[in-house]
Amino acid sequence: MHPLLVGAILGPSLIPQPSHLTYLEGGFRGVPAVEFSGKFATRDQQWLKAVLANVLPITKHSADNIVFRIDPTIVGDEAYHLDVTPHNITLAASASKGLYWSLQTLRQLRQDNTIPCVSIQDAPAFAWRGVMLDEGRHFMGPKFVKHLLDIISLYKFNVLHWHLTDDQGWRIEIKSHPELTRVGAWRKEADGTRTGGFYTQDQVREMVAYAANRNVTIVPEIEMPGHSTAAIASDPYLTCTQAKIAVPSTWGVFGRVYCAGRESSYNFLDDVLGEVLNLFPSHYIHIGGDEVPKGDWHSCPDCQDRMKAEGLQNEEQLQTYFMGRIAGTLADHDRNAIGWDDIMKGGTQKDAVIQVWNDQKIPEQAITQGNRVILSPQSNCYLNTPPENLPLSAVYAYDPLAGISNPTMVLGCETTLWSENITTKNCLTMFLPRGLAMSEIFWNGAQHNFPAFQTRVNRHMAFMESAGIDYGSSDQNLVKYTVAPKLAQSSCRLTAALGLPRLELRYTLDGTAPKANSPTAVTSIDWPVGKTLRVAPFRNGRSMQDPVEFQTTKSLAYGSTITFQTLPLAPYTTAGPQGLTDGLLGTTNFHDGVWLGWEGLDLVATCDLGREQTIREVALHCLQEMRSWIMMPKSVRYETSSNGHDWQPLGEVDNTIQDTTEGWIVHWFTCRPNASISARYIRITAQTYGKLPAWHNGAGGDAWVFADEFAVR
Ligand code: ACM
Ligand code: ZN
C-alpha cells in the first residue's frame, strides 16, 4: 500500500481531529535538538520545552531539529501549524498557547517512537471549551483533579469550571468564615459514616497553577442563592428562617436558600468572593443561580421589605436583584459574572454571561437580550447522564449553533460532570469516551459523520490505554446487575451485563470493599443466603465504580409461599410470589426487581410456613423514598393462624420514620409477642400512608408501599 494511505488509514487517531490534516510520506524517528524562532518570553521557552520533553526525547545537539516558531500571521492565539518531515518538526503559532496545543497533537501523533510526516493547520471553532466538575456532591481531591486536568488539556479543553459549593458540601477554605469548611465540608451519610473534604487555599493555588501550565483556566463556581444548604448549615443566619439544619446526604433541590433581604447575606458573599478573587485569576466567576425555590422569600419579612424598598414585583425579580448585586461586586473588581440560565426568569441581567442548560430556545432568547452565552444543554452535554440514556452518537449529534442567529455572542460550550452519581472511581468512565465527542465538537463545531468518528474513537482507545487513561462504554452502563434467588440451593445468583471488554468482577462476602486481589468472577456470582455480597467492576487493577452491596437474610419464612390479596403493581413484580421470602433485600435502586410495590393500597399478604412453627419474632422490611412517592406504611399488623381460617392478632407496629425525611430509608417493622406462639400461617397487613400531603410535590396523589422481605424467627 502507498505509505500515504497507510498513514491516513492506520495512522494515529487524533482527537479532536485537526481542521486541516494531510499525511505525507515517511516519518520522523530522530531525537531532535530544540530551537526557538521569533519573540519568546524565557518563561514560555522553559514551559514549552518542559512539555515537549514529556512528548518525545530531546537532546542538545542533533542533525534533526524541532522548531518552535512565533508566526504573527497565524490568526488566533490558540491556532497552530504543525509540519513534520523525516528530519524536522516545525511548530508555529502566533502565541505560546497555540504552540502548547500543537504539542498535544504531536503527543497523539507519536506511535512506536515514530511521528508520521504531516502537514496540519488547526484552529478552534470556540474560544471557551469547558468541562464542569461538581465537587459539591462528591469531593474528589487534588490528585484526581490534576489527573483530570492532564486529560482535558490533552483534548484541548481550555476551561475547568470548578463547581465548588453545593447543598451537600462546601469545598473551598474561606479564612474569614472557617465554619464553612469546619461544618459545611462534611456530611453524615445514611449509613452513619462521615464524608467530605475541602481544598485549602494553598491547594487551590496549586490547582490554578497546575491548570495554567496546561493551558487551562479554572473558573470557580460559588453557588447562590440556592444549592447552598452546606453554607446555611454552617451559619443558619444566612437563611430567612434561621432554622438549624444539617448538611444533607441526599440529592435534589432544597428549600432553604440565602436570605435576599438581610444585608448580612451580601456582606457574607462579599467576604467569600473577596477571597475567591484573590485565588483565581480567571476573568469570569460563576455565581450559579439555578433552581432557587422562592417559598422562604415569599414569607420572609426581610425579603418582602427588600422587595418594597427596591420596587420589585415578585420573588423572581428579587433573585435578579440579588444576582445583580453580586455581579456588580465582581464588576467593581473588573471581573465578569456567569450564571445558569434560570437567572433570566426575573428579567435581564446586563453583562452577565448566561450558561444555558435548559431549553433549546434559551440561547437565542439570551442573545436577543444582549447576553453572551456558554452552551451546555443537558440533552447533549450532560455526561453525568448514563451512556445508556445519552450514548456517544447522541453526544456527537450536538450542533451548538443550531438556531442561533448571532454566533459572535457564543463564548463556547461546556460539558458537565454533576457528581450525584459520580466519584473518583467512575468519573473517567462517565467522561470518556463521550468527552472525546465534546472535545471534537467544541474544537471543530458541529460534525456530521458519526460512523467515521466511532471508528476513530475505537482506534483511539489504544492510545488511552497506553496513556493510562480510564474510559467507559460509548452506549452502555459500565455494569448492570440482576439478582435472583436459588431457593433449592439456599443461595442467590448475581448476573452482570458488562459494558466494556476486559472488565472483571471482584467481590467479598465479609462486608469489606472489594480490592484488586479479592476473588474474581466473570459474569455471575452465587453466594449463600445470610451473607452480604459486595461487588465492583475492575479494569487494569483499578476499581471502576463504587461497590454495590446485596444484602440477604435468612429466617423461618425462607422459601415459604406467600399469597397476596392484591398482587404488586408492574413493574415492581419481578421478584414473583416468593419475592418476600427469597432472602434477598433490595438495593438503593427500587427498580432492581427485588422491591415489590403497591400503589394506593394496603399490602395484605399471607405467608404459609408449611407446618406449625414456634414464632418469637416477625418483621417486614419496607422502603421510604419520599420524592418517589414511596412512603413507609402507617403501621404493620400481624395475625397468626393454624388452619388459615381462624386468625389471632399477634401485634401491630407503628411507623417511626418521619415522612418528610429525604432520601432512601429502609426499616424493619419488627413485632415480638410477649410469649412465643405456635402457628403455620401469618397474615401481614401494611397500611398504606394514603394520600400525599400538601407539602409534597405530589400532593393528593396515592403513596406507594414498598417491601422486599418478610422474616420469621
Ligand atoms: C443544573 O443542572 N442545575 C445547572
Ligand atoms: Zn429572607
XYZ file of C-alpha atoms and ligand atoms in Angstrom:
718
model
C 0.000 0.000 0.000
C 1.115 3.555 -0.666
C 2.555 4.976 2.561
C 0.338 7.997 2.304
C -2.722 5.774 2.561
C -1.161 3.763 5.368
C -0.836 6.979 7.324
C -4.367 8.042 6.590
C -5.985 4.705 7.381
C -3.844 3.121 10.050
C -2.071 6.149 11.456
C -2.900 7.558 14.847
C -6.417 8.639 15.558
C -6.270 12.311 16.532
C -8.922 13.801 18.800
C -10.022 16.451 18.227
C -9.380 15.932 14.541
C -7.291 18.873 13.249
C -9.240 21.126 10.908
C -6.675 20.610 8.084
C -4.623 17.433 8.159
C -2.548 15.855 5.396
C -0.448 12.760 5.933
C 2.795 12.757 3.921
C 5.282 10.026 3.120
C 7.660 8.806 5.778
C 8.121 9.582 9.417
C 10.312 11.415 11.944
C 12.297 8.999 14.105
C 15.092 11.155 15.494
C 15.975 12.620 18.869
C 15.861 16.310 17.976
C 17.504 19.444 19.311
C 15.139 22.290 20.206
C 15.201 25.702 18.546
C 13.130 28.805 19.126
C 12.425 31.230 16.321
C 10.783 34.610 16.949
C 9.957 36.553 20.096
C 9.559 34.338 23.183
C 9.445 35.096 26.870
C 12.077 32.988 28.654
C 9.343 31.544 30.848
C 7.385 30.364 27.786
C 10.520 28.788 26.317
C 11.061 26.848 29.537
C 7.396 25.903 29.680
C 7.195 24.597 26.097
C 10.486 22.737 26.421
C 9.282 21.007 29.585
C 6.015 19.984 27.912
C 7.887 18.771 24.840
C 10.177 16.623 26.992
C 7.085 14.653 28.032
C 6.159 14.076 24.393
C 9.454 12.886 22.909
C 13.098 12.657 23.905
C 15.172 15.719 23.031
C 18.882 16.433 23.078
C 21.213 19.440 22.914
C 22.913 18.792 19.584
C 21.368 16.809 16.781
C 21.141 16.669 12.996
C 17.357 16.584 13.485
C 15.561 19.500 14.983
C 12.271 20.710 16.341
C 11.498 24.384 15.961
C 9.028 26.458 17.945
C 8.210 29.466 15.825
C 6.147 32.541 16.658
C 4.339 33.452 13.469
C 2.181 36.574 13.862
C 0.392 35.815 10.569
C -1.385 32.813 12.101
C -4.791 34.096 13.174
C -5.906 33.414 16.751
C -3.742 32.741 19.793
C -4.840 29.090 20.019
C -4.339 28.284 16.307
C -1.191 26.467 15.181
C 0.601 24.889 12.249
C 2.442 21.606 12.646
C 4.729 20.266 9.930
C 6.622 17.014 10.291
C 9.223 15.863 7.752
C 11.713 12.989 8.202
C 14.281 15.310 9.853
C 12.387 18.392 11.012
C 9.374 19.237 13.115
C 8.075 22.791 12.932
C 5.516 24.077 15.385
C 4.207 27.538 14.578
C 1.647 29.792 16.203
C 1.094 33.447 16.953
C 1.305 32.744 20.717
C 2.575 30.118 23.140
C -0.992 28.912 23.710
C -1.209 27.649 20.139
C 2.227 26.025 20.462
C 1.038 24.189 23.566
C -1.905 22.739 21.626
C 0.417 21.728 18.786
C 2.361 19.657 21.338
C -0.841 17.847 22.341
C -1.378 16.946 18.679
C 2.251 15.817 18.448
C 1.756 13.634 21.506
C -1.208 11.878 19.900
C 0.655 11.537 16.580
C 3.605 9.697 18.089
C 3.432 5.927 17.771
C 6.252 3.456 18.437
C 8.812 6.290 18.557
C 7.812 7.471 15.107
C 5.912 10.608 14.197
C 4.284 10.278 10.784
C 5.047 13.121 8.388
C 2.100 15.515 8.345
C 1.076 18.990 7.460
C -1.508 20.385 9.874
C -3.208 23.773 10.086
C -5.532 23.855 13.016
C -7.682 26.353 14.929
C -10.584 26.078 17.382
C -14.195 26.835 16.478
C -14.984 28.009 20.039
C -12.860 30.058 22.401
C -14.457 28.519 25.528
C -14.188 24.736 25.667
C -15.144 23.744 29.165
C -15.515 20.757 31.420
C -17.569 21.290 34.567
C -16.621 19.223 37.590
C -19.082 19.161 40.503
C -17.293 18.557 43.777
C -20.208 19.717 45.928
C -21.779 16.263 45.846
C -18.551 14.292 45.979
C -15.177 15.666 46.961
C -12.538 14.320 44.583
C -9.272 15.750 45.898
C -6.122 17.294 44.373
C -4.646 14.093 42.922
C -7.757 13.316 40.899
C -8.254 16.902 39.750
C -4.658 17.016 38.484
C -5.228 13.787 36.572
C -8.415 15.232 35.073
C -6.562 18.414 34.091
C -3.898 16.304 32.347
C -6.629 14.577 30.370
C -8.765 17.566 29.435
C -5.768 19.547 28.208
C -4.714 16.594 26.037
C -8.068 17.008 24.270
C -7.707 20.802 24.009
C -10.376 21.778 26.526
C -9.261 25.097 27.986
C -11.649 25.695 30.912
C -12.214 23.699 34.074
C -15.455 25.030 35.531
C -14.953 24.051 39.155
C -18.313 23.731 40.954
C -17.009 24.125 44.496
C -20.130 24.640 46.576
C -23.498 22.945 46.689
C -26.079 21.668 49.154
C -24.042 18.612 50.112
C -20.645 20.214 50.518
C -18.566 23.411 50.677
C -15.148 22.639 49.214
C -13.014 25.774 49.460
C -11.319 27.197 52.528
C -12.524 30.739 53.303
C -10.319 32.175 56.015
C -12.842 34.809 57.136
C -15.529 32.107 57.575
C -13.818 28.955 58.845
C -17.216 27.446 59.753
C -17.860 26.891 56.031
C -15.316 24.093 55.910
C -15.436 23.110 59.595
C -19.154 22.328 59.231
C -20.130 22.657 55.576
C -17.466 20.399 54.085
C -18.741 17.324 55.914
C -21.917 15.306 55.978
C -23.264 12.197 57.641
C -24.317 9.562 55.118
C -27.431 7.395 55.574
C -25.209 4.582 56.917
C -23.766 6.894 59.579
C -20.330 7.424 58.026
C -18.892 10.946 57.857
C -17.730 12.017 54.427
C -16.427 15.151 52.751
C -13.346 17.281 52.353
C -12.202 20.637 51.025
C -9.323 22.409 49.329
C -7.100 24.639 51.428
C -6.207 27.946 49.822
C -2.679 26.634 49.197
C -4.150 23.652 47.382
C -6.400 25.926 45.334
C -3.386 27.983 44.260
C -1.587 24.759 43.366
C -4.526 23.626 41.188
C -4.773 27.011 39.466
C -1.054 26.899 38.604
C -1.214 23.256 37.524
C -4.098 24.099 35.186
C -2.376 27.195 33.805
C 0.622 25.032 32.950
C -1.750 23.009 30.804
C -3.387 25.950 29.026
C -6.475 25.533 31.205
C -8.193 28.334 33.118
C -10.017 27.321 36.266
C -13.327 29.154 36.558
C -14.669 28.713 40.101
C -18.367 28.485 40.833
C -19.720 29.680 44.153
C -23.418 28.765 44.036
C -26.042 31.215 45.270
C -28.702 31.848 46.448
C -29.933 28.231 46.119
C -27.999 24.962 46.263
C -26.332 26.455 49.339
C -27.503 24.213 52.172
C -23.932 23.362 53.216
C -23.191 27.051 53.827
C -26.523 27.527 55.601
C -25.781 24.509 57.813
C -22.561 26.337 58.782
C -24.421 29.545 59.637
C -28.235 29.426 59.885
C -28.390 33.239 59.918
C -27.727 33.106 56.151
C -31.276 31.869 55.553
C -34.671 33.515 56.030
C -35.974 31.042 58.637
C -32.637 30.826 60.500
C -33.542 27.188 61.122
C -30.652 24.986 62.186
C -30.178 22.326 59.518
C -27.633 19.637 58.728
C -25.594 19.237 55.554
C -27.847 16.891 53.553
C -26.745 13.489 52.326
C -29.439 13.185 49.670
C -29.868 14.856 46.289
C -32.464 17.274 44.997
C -33.472 20.913 45.248
C -33.618 22.209 48.826
C -35.917 24.909 50.128
C -33.538 26.808 52.440
C -31.707 29.478 50.428
C -29.719 32.642 51.249
C -31.993 35.395 52.556
C -32.130 38.086 49.882
C -33.480 40.675 52.303
C -30.889 40.945 55.061
C -27.739 42.892 54.294
C -25.715 40.275 56.171
C -26.144 37.800 53.281
C -24.486 40.238 50.889
C -21.722 41.001 53.384
C -21.041 37.293 53.742
C -20.834 36.805 49.979
C -18.558 39.838 49.653
C -16.205 38.178 52.163
C -16.292 34.876 50.286
C -15.861 36.381 46.831
C -13.090 38.671 48.059
C -11.019 35.608 48.932
C -12.098 33.757 45.781
C -10.932 36.642 43.586
C -7.538 36.583 45.278
C -7.168 32.876 44.498
C -8.464 32.700 40.940
C -7.095 34.987 38.220
C -9.974 33.972 35.896
C -11.788 36.971 34.422
C -15.051 35.015 34.713
C -16.507 33.907 38.049
C -19.555 31.631 38.121
C -22.221 32.556 40.667
C -24.713 29.753 39.984
C -28.317 30.915 40.294
C -30.059 27.721 39.188
C -33.029 26.015 40.849
C -33.890 28.527 43.567
C -37.144 27.771 45.458
C -38.778 31.087 46.335
C -41.126 29.955 49.143
C -38.962 31.239 52.017
C -38.534 34.629 50.360
C -42.303 34.900 49.939
C -42.898 34.545 53.677
C -39.767 36.334 54.950
C -40.396 39.890 56.282
C -36.816 40.927 55.434
C -37.138 39.699 51.846
C -40.543 41.362 51.473
C -39.171 44.649 52.897
C -36.331 44.473 50.411
C -38.776 43.961 47.547
C -40.805 47.010 48.631
C -37.729 49.173 49.046
C -36.407 48.199 45.617
C -39.800 48.291 43.852
C -39.688 44.593 42.916
C -42.924 42.933 41.785
C -42.174 39.308 42.632
C -39.556 36.930 44.020
C -38.099 36.203 40.562
C -37.232 39.888 40.360
C -35.757 39.620 43.846
C -33.387 36.966 42.506
C -32.458 39.264 39.632
C -31.712 41.985 42.203
C -29.651 39.512 44.267
C -27.598 38.248 41.314
C -27.228 41.807 40.052
C -25.666 42.977 43.321
C -23.166 40.137 43.270
C -22.385 40.667 39.585
C -21.852 44.342 40.429
C -19.357 43.442 43.164
C -17.467 41.327 40.637
C -17.557 44.148 38.089
C -16.063 46.510 40.714
C -13.084 44.152 40.708
C -13.004 44.031 36.915
C -14.432 40.516 36.786
C -17.439 39.170 34.891
C -20.249 37.047 36.350
C -21.590 33.854 34.778
C -24.977 32.495 35.863
C -27.111 29.496 34.923
C -29.975 30.373 32.581
C -32.505 30.338 35.467
C -31.311 33.851 36.330
C -33.155 35.210 33.293
C -36.577 34.460 34.828
C -36.744 37.738 36.727
C -35.566 39.952 33.885
C -32.385 40.805 32.048
C -29.084 40.635 33.887
C -26.961 43.089 31.944
C -23.352 41.961 31.256
C -23.754 38.518 32.837
C -22.746 35.542 30.735
C -25.614 33.055 30.657
C -24.751 29.385 30.868
C -27.570 27.585 29.102
C -28.563 24.144 30.376
C -32.325 24.046 29.873
C -34.279 24.752 26.765
C -33.100 24.887 23.133
C -34.796 28.288 22.782
C -32.967 29.934 25.661
C -29.657 30.726 23.926
C -31.393 32.814 21.281
C -33.531 34.493 23.957
C -30.428 35.401 25.977
C -28.585 36.661 22.912
C -31.578 38.771 21.891
C -31.432 40.370 25.358
C -27.778 41.163 24.751
C -26.191 38.464 26.910
C -23.281 36.343 25.781
C -23.790 32.615 26.321
C -21.977 29.405 27.190
C -23.823 26.364 25.864
C -24.250 23.184 27.865
C -27.696 21.774 27.046
C -28.406 18.778 29.238
C -29.853 16.898 26.260
C -26.373 16.597 24.719
C -23.671 17.826 27.059
C -24.522 16.346 30.483
C -22.096 13.416 30.632
C -23.304 12.632 34.149
C -26.260 11.115 32.263
C -25.553 7.369 31.950
C -24.345 6.331 28.468
C -27.358 4.042 28.128
C -29.528 7.181 28.114
C -27.083 9.532 26.372
C -24.932 7.447 24.023
C -21.881 8.688 22.134
C -23.960 9.075 18.957
C -26.363 11.490 20.704
C -23.480 13.486 22.140
C -21.855 13.649 18.713
C -25.112 14.879 17.155
C -24.851 18.132 19.129
C -24.924 21.213 16.923
C -24.046 24.164 19.179
C -25.010 26.889 16.729
C -28.349 25.422 15.576
C -30.992 28.139 15.815
C -28.514 30.847 16.813
C -28.635 33.989 14.714
C -25.543 35.695 16.100
C -22.707 33.216 16.801
C -20.380 36.011 17.926
C -22.405 36.060 21.183
C -21.493 32.430 21.873
C -18.385 32.255 24.048
C -18.340 28.490 23.692
C -19.531 25.240 25.164
C -19.246 23.102 28.240
C -19.799 19.502 29.152
C -20.807 18.680 32.732
C -19.905 16.073 35.304
C -22.514 16.598 38.032
C -21.483 14.240 40.771
C -24.597 12.883 42.494
C -23.655 9.531 40.969
C -20.020 10.233 40.204
C -16.984 9.652 42.401
C -13.283 9.480 41.549
C -13.858 5.802 40.707
C -16.300 6.272 37.821
C -15.691 9.893 36.806
C -13.495 8.979 33.854
C -15.681 6.079 32.744
C -18.568 8.542 32.555
C -16.475 11.269 30.905
C -14.788 9.090 28.285
C -15.167 8.224 25.501
C -18.156 10.617 25.261
C -15.929 13.547 26.262
C -13.978 12.905 23.042
C -17.110 13.844 21.069
C -17.423 17.021 23.127
C -13.756 17.809 22.508
C -14.186 17.393 18.781
C -17.361 19.495 18.566
C -16.032 22.257 20.830
C -12.837 22.402 18.728
C -14.343 21.933 15.262
C -18.036 22.847 15.524
C -20.936 20.550 14.582
C -19.956 17.239 12.990
C -21.891 15.024 10.620
C -20.086 11.723 10.178
C -20.677 9.634 13.260
C -19.584 6.258 11.794
C -16.177 7.714 10.906
C -15.867 9.247 14.373
C -16.829 5.963 16.038
C -14.050 4.235 14.074
C -11.545 6.870 15.181
C -12.698 6.577 18.797
C -12.292 2.802 18.690
C -8.742 3.207 17.351
C -8.017 5.951 19.877
C -8.717 3.564 22.753
C -5.287 2.008 22.310
C -3.787 5.456 22.862
C -5.846 5.962 26.034
C -4.767 2.548 27.315
C -1.105 3.355 26.734
C -1.532 6.759 28.402
C -3.189 5.180 31.471
C -6.488 6.954 30.867
C -9.557 5.028 32.031
C -12.678 5.132 29.902
C -16.137 3.577 29.893
C -18.646 2.436 27.321
C -19.958 4.533 24.413
C -23.546 3.485 24.871
C -23.992 1.103 27.790
C -23.692 1.400 31.513
C -20.423 0.001 32.749
C -22.161 -2.828 34.515
C -25.762 -3.817 35.072
C -26.529 -6.320 37.809
C -29.525 -8.591 38.191
C -30.078 -10.858 41.161
C -32.260 -13.928 41.502
C -32.823 -16.369 44.347
C -31.869 -20.041 44.030
C -34.151 -21.357 46.734
C -33.211 -25.037 46.320
C -29.557 -24.159 46.996
C -30.240 -21.575 49.737
C -28.234 -19.177 47.637
C -28.599 -16.163 45.379
C -27.162 -15.558 41.960
C -25.869 -12.239 40.705
C -25.554 -11.849 36.951
C -23.689 -8.915 35.454
C -24.024 -7.450 31.982
C -20.686 -5.772 31.286
C -20.495 -2.671 29.110
C -16.771 -2.849 28.369
C -14.285 -5.575 27.393
C -11.738 -6.777 29.966
C -13.809 -5.822 32.975
C -13.649 -8.270 35.824
C -15.896 -8.515 38.824
C -14.221 -8.581 42.215
C -16.290 -9.405 45.272
C -16.297 -10.033 49.002
C -18.672 -11.761 51.398
C -17.245 -10.296 54.607
C -18.648 -6.774 54.374
C -15.378 -5.171 53.231
C -14.953 -3.312 49.947
C -13.646 -5.458 47.068
C -9.959 -4.902 46.285
C -7.762 -5.714 43.284
C -6.886 -9.066 44.878
C -10.406 -10.032 46.030
C -11.982 -13.142 44.466
C -12.944 -12.613 40.857
C -15.833 -13.748 38.681
C -16.611 -13.375 35.001
C -20.309 -12.572 34.755
C -22.069 -14.366 37.607
C -21.628 -14.996 41.316
C -23.534 -17.452 43.521
C -23.462 -16.713 47.224
C -25.187 -18.190 50.259
C -28.246 -16.551 51.781
C -27.287 -14.904 55.064
C -24.133 -13.299 53.630
C -23.753 -9.822 52.141
C -22.217 -9.660 48.678
C -20.195 -6.595 47.739
C -19.131 -6.387 44.131
C -17.340 -3.903 41.874
C -16.024 -3.970 38.308
C -12.228 -3.722 37.961
C -10.077 -2.967 34.938
C -6.304 -2.820 34.770
C -6.279 -3.479 38.506
C -8.389 -0.405 39.272
C -11.915 -0.313 40.624
C -14.079 1.457 38.041
C -17.151 2.093 40.186
C -18.123 2.170 43.843
C -19.066 -1.298 45.083
C -22.712 -2.333 45.111
C -23.986 -4.243 48.106
C -26.516 -7.077 48.007
C -27.804 -7.988 51.458
C -29.580 -11.188 52.287
C -31.278 -12.521 55.376
C -32.409 -15.998 56.300
C -35.363 -16.809 58.519
C -38.018 -19.473 59.141
C -40.023 -17.874 56.340
C -37.273 -18.502 53.772
C -38.778 -20.118 50.663
C -42.338 -20.038 52.042
C -45.252 -19.381 49.751
C -46.951 -16.008 50.027
C -50.420 -15.204 48.758
C -51.248 -11.571 48.165
C -54.731 -10.124 48.486
C -53.777 -7.778 45.649
C -50.712 -8.515 43.550
C -47.967 -5.874 43.450
C -48.159 -3.472 40.528
C -45.892 -3.787 37.498
C -43.006 -3.204 37.120
C -42.460 -3.886 40.829
C -43.473 -7.519 40.459
C -40.330 -9.144 39.059
C -39.480 -10.968 42.275
C -42.657 -13.092 41.936
C -44.719 -14.876 44.594
C -41.690 -15.723 46.741
C -40.253 -12.215 46.493
C -40.873 -11.568 50.187
C -39.343 -14.856 51.315
C -36.370 -15.322 48.943
C -33.824 -13.945 51.426
C -32.856 -11.064 49.107
C -33.026 -7.477 50.313
C -33.468 -4.700 47.787
C -30.745 -2.273 46.795
C -30.886 1.525 46.780
C -32.370 1.261 43.279
C -36.056 0.461 43.787
C -36.232 -0.715 40.160
C -33.834 -3.552 40.970
C -36.508 -6.244 40.658
C -36.212 -7.153 44.340
C -38.608 -4.498 45.638
C -42.348 -5.156 45.379
C -44.703 -2.176 45.233
C -48.399 -1.395 45.820
C -49.946 1.920 44.805
C -52.642 3.467 46.999
C -53.422 0.124 48.665
C -52.594 -1.790 51.813
C -50.157 -4.631 51.350
C -52.086 -7.702 52.569
C -50.221 -10.989 52.344
C -50.475 -14.427 53.885
C -47.356 -16.465 54.493
C -47.636 -20.268 54.748
C -44.703 -21.666 56.711
C -45.609 -25.190 55.526
C -46.056 -26.545 59.049
C -46.577 -25.303 62.619
C -43.549 -23.385 63.816
C -42.634 -21.627 67.050
C -42.596 -17.882 66.385
C -40.702 -15.359 68.520
C -40.433 -12.510 66.039
C -41.907 -11.402 62.720
C -40.708 -8.474 60.624
C -41.495 -6.800 57.310
C -38.733 -4.787 55.579
C -40.054 -1.606 53.932
C -38.683 1.314 51.935
C -39.273 5.050 52.011
C -38.153 7.218 49.128
C -40.332 10.212 49.707
C -39.552 12.079 46.458
C -40.552 8.963 44.502
C -43.895 8.782 46.365
C -42.771 5.657 48.265
C -43.750 6.103 51.917
C -43.464 3.903 54.964
C -46.754 2.195 55.811
C -48.624 3.842 58.711
C -48.398 0.552 60.584
C -47.895 -3.156 60.007
C -50.319 -5.579 61.680
C -49.578 -9.288 62.083
C -52.054 -12.120 62.733
C -51.451 -15.847 63.073
C -53.473 -18.934 62.327
C -53.016 -22.682 62.497
C -55.561 -23.525 59.796
C -55.607 -20.435 57.559
C -59.216 -19.587 58.581
C -59.249 -18.602 62.217
C -56.940 -15.650 62.964
C -55.482 -14.384 66.217
C -53.839 -10.955 66.483
C -50.088 -11.158 67.058
C -49.324 -7.457 67.255
C -49.184 -4.159 65.412
C -46.106 -1.986 64.802
C -46.491 1.733 64.161
C -44.216 3.598 61.798
C -41.453 5.659 63.438
C -39.820 7.123 60.304
C -40.512 10.825 59.610
C -42.428 11.238 56.368
C -40.515 14.412 55.487
C -37.132 12.687 55.556
C -35.372 12.919 52.182
C -33.558 10.068 50.547
C -33.506 6.282 50.718
C -34.554 4.785 54.058
C -35.256 1.158 54.886
C -36.885 -0.058 58.068
C -37.846 -3.405 59.632
C -41.338 -3.364 61.168
C -40.434 -5.875 63.865
C -43.022 -7.408 66.191
C -42.073 -9.581 69.186
C -45.044 -11.121 71.001
C -44.734 -11.364 74.794
C -44.667 -15.145 74.612
C -43.651 -17.331 71.711
C -46.564 -18.570 69.629
C -47.096 -21.652 67.531
C -48.650 -21.121 64.070
C -48.411 -22.167 60.434
C -49.895 -19.052 58.767
C -49.051 -15.395 59.281
C -51.133 -12.589 57.793
C -49.395 -9.255 57.216
C -51.307 -6.002 56.720
C -49.124 -2.989 55.911
C -51.432 0.018 55.972
C -50.821 2.486 53.170
C -49.617 6.003 54.035
C -52.608 7.178 51.964
C -52.710 10.449 50.026
C -49.549 12.535 49.805
C -49.867 15.668 51.970
C -49.991 19.313 50.930
C -46.241 19.919 51.437
C -45.338 17.106 48.996
C -44.777 17.909 45.319
C -47.204 15.072 44.512
C -49.855 16.370 46.959
C -53.122 14.463 46.687
C -51.547 11.548 44.836
C -51.514 7.979 46.128
C -48.456 6.915 48.090
C -46.822 3.549 47.370
C -45.961 0.803 49.868
C -42.704 -0.990 49.039
C -41.442 -4.163 50.717
C -38.721 -6.632 49.829
C -38.660 -9.262 52.590
C -40.670 -10.861 55.369
C -38.765 -12.629 58.131
C -39.905 -15.021 60.876
C -37.659 -16.039 63.752
C -28.159 22.494 36.617
O -28.014 21.424 36.003
N -28.943 22.562 37.678
C -27.496 23.706 36.200
Zn -35.333 36.466 53.661
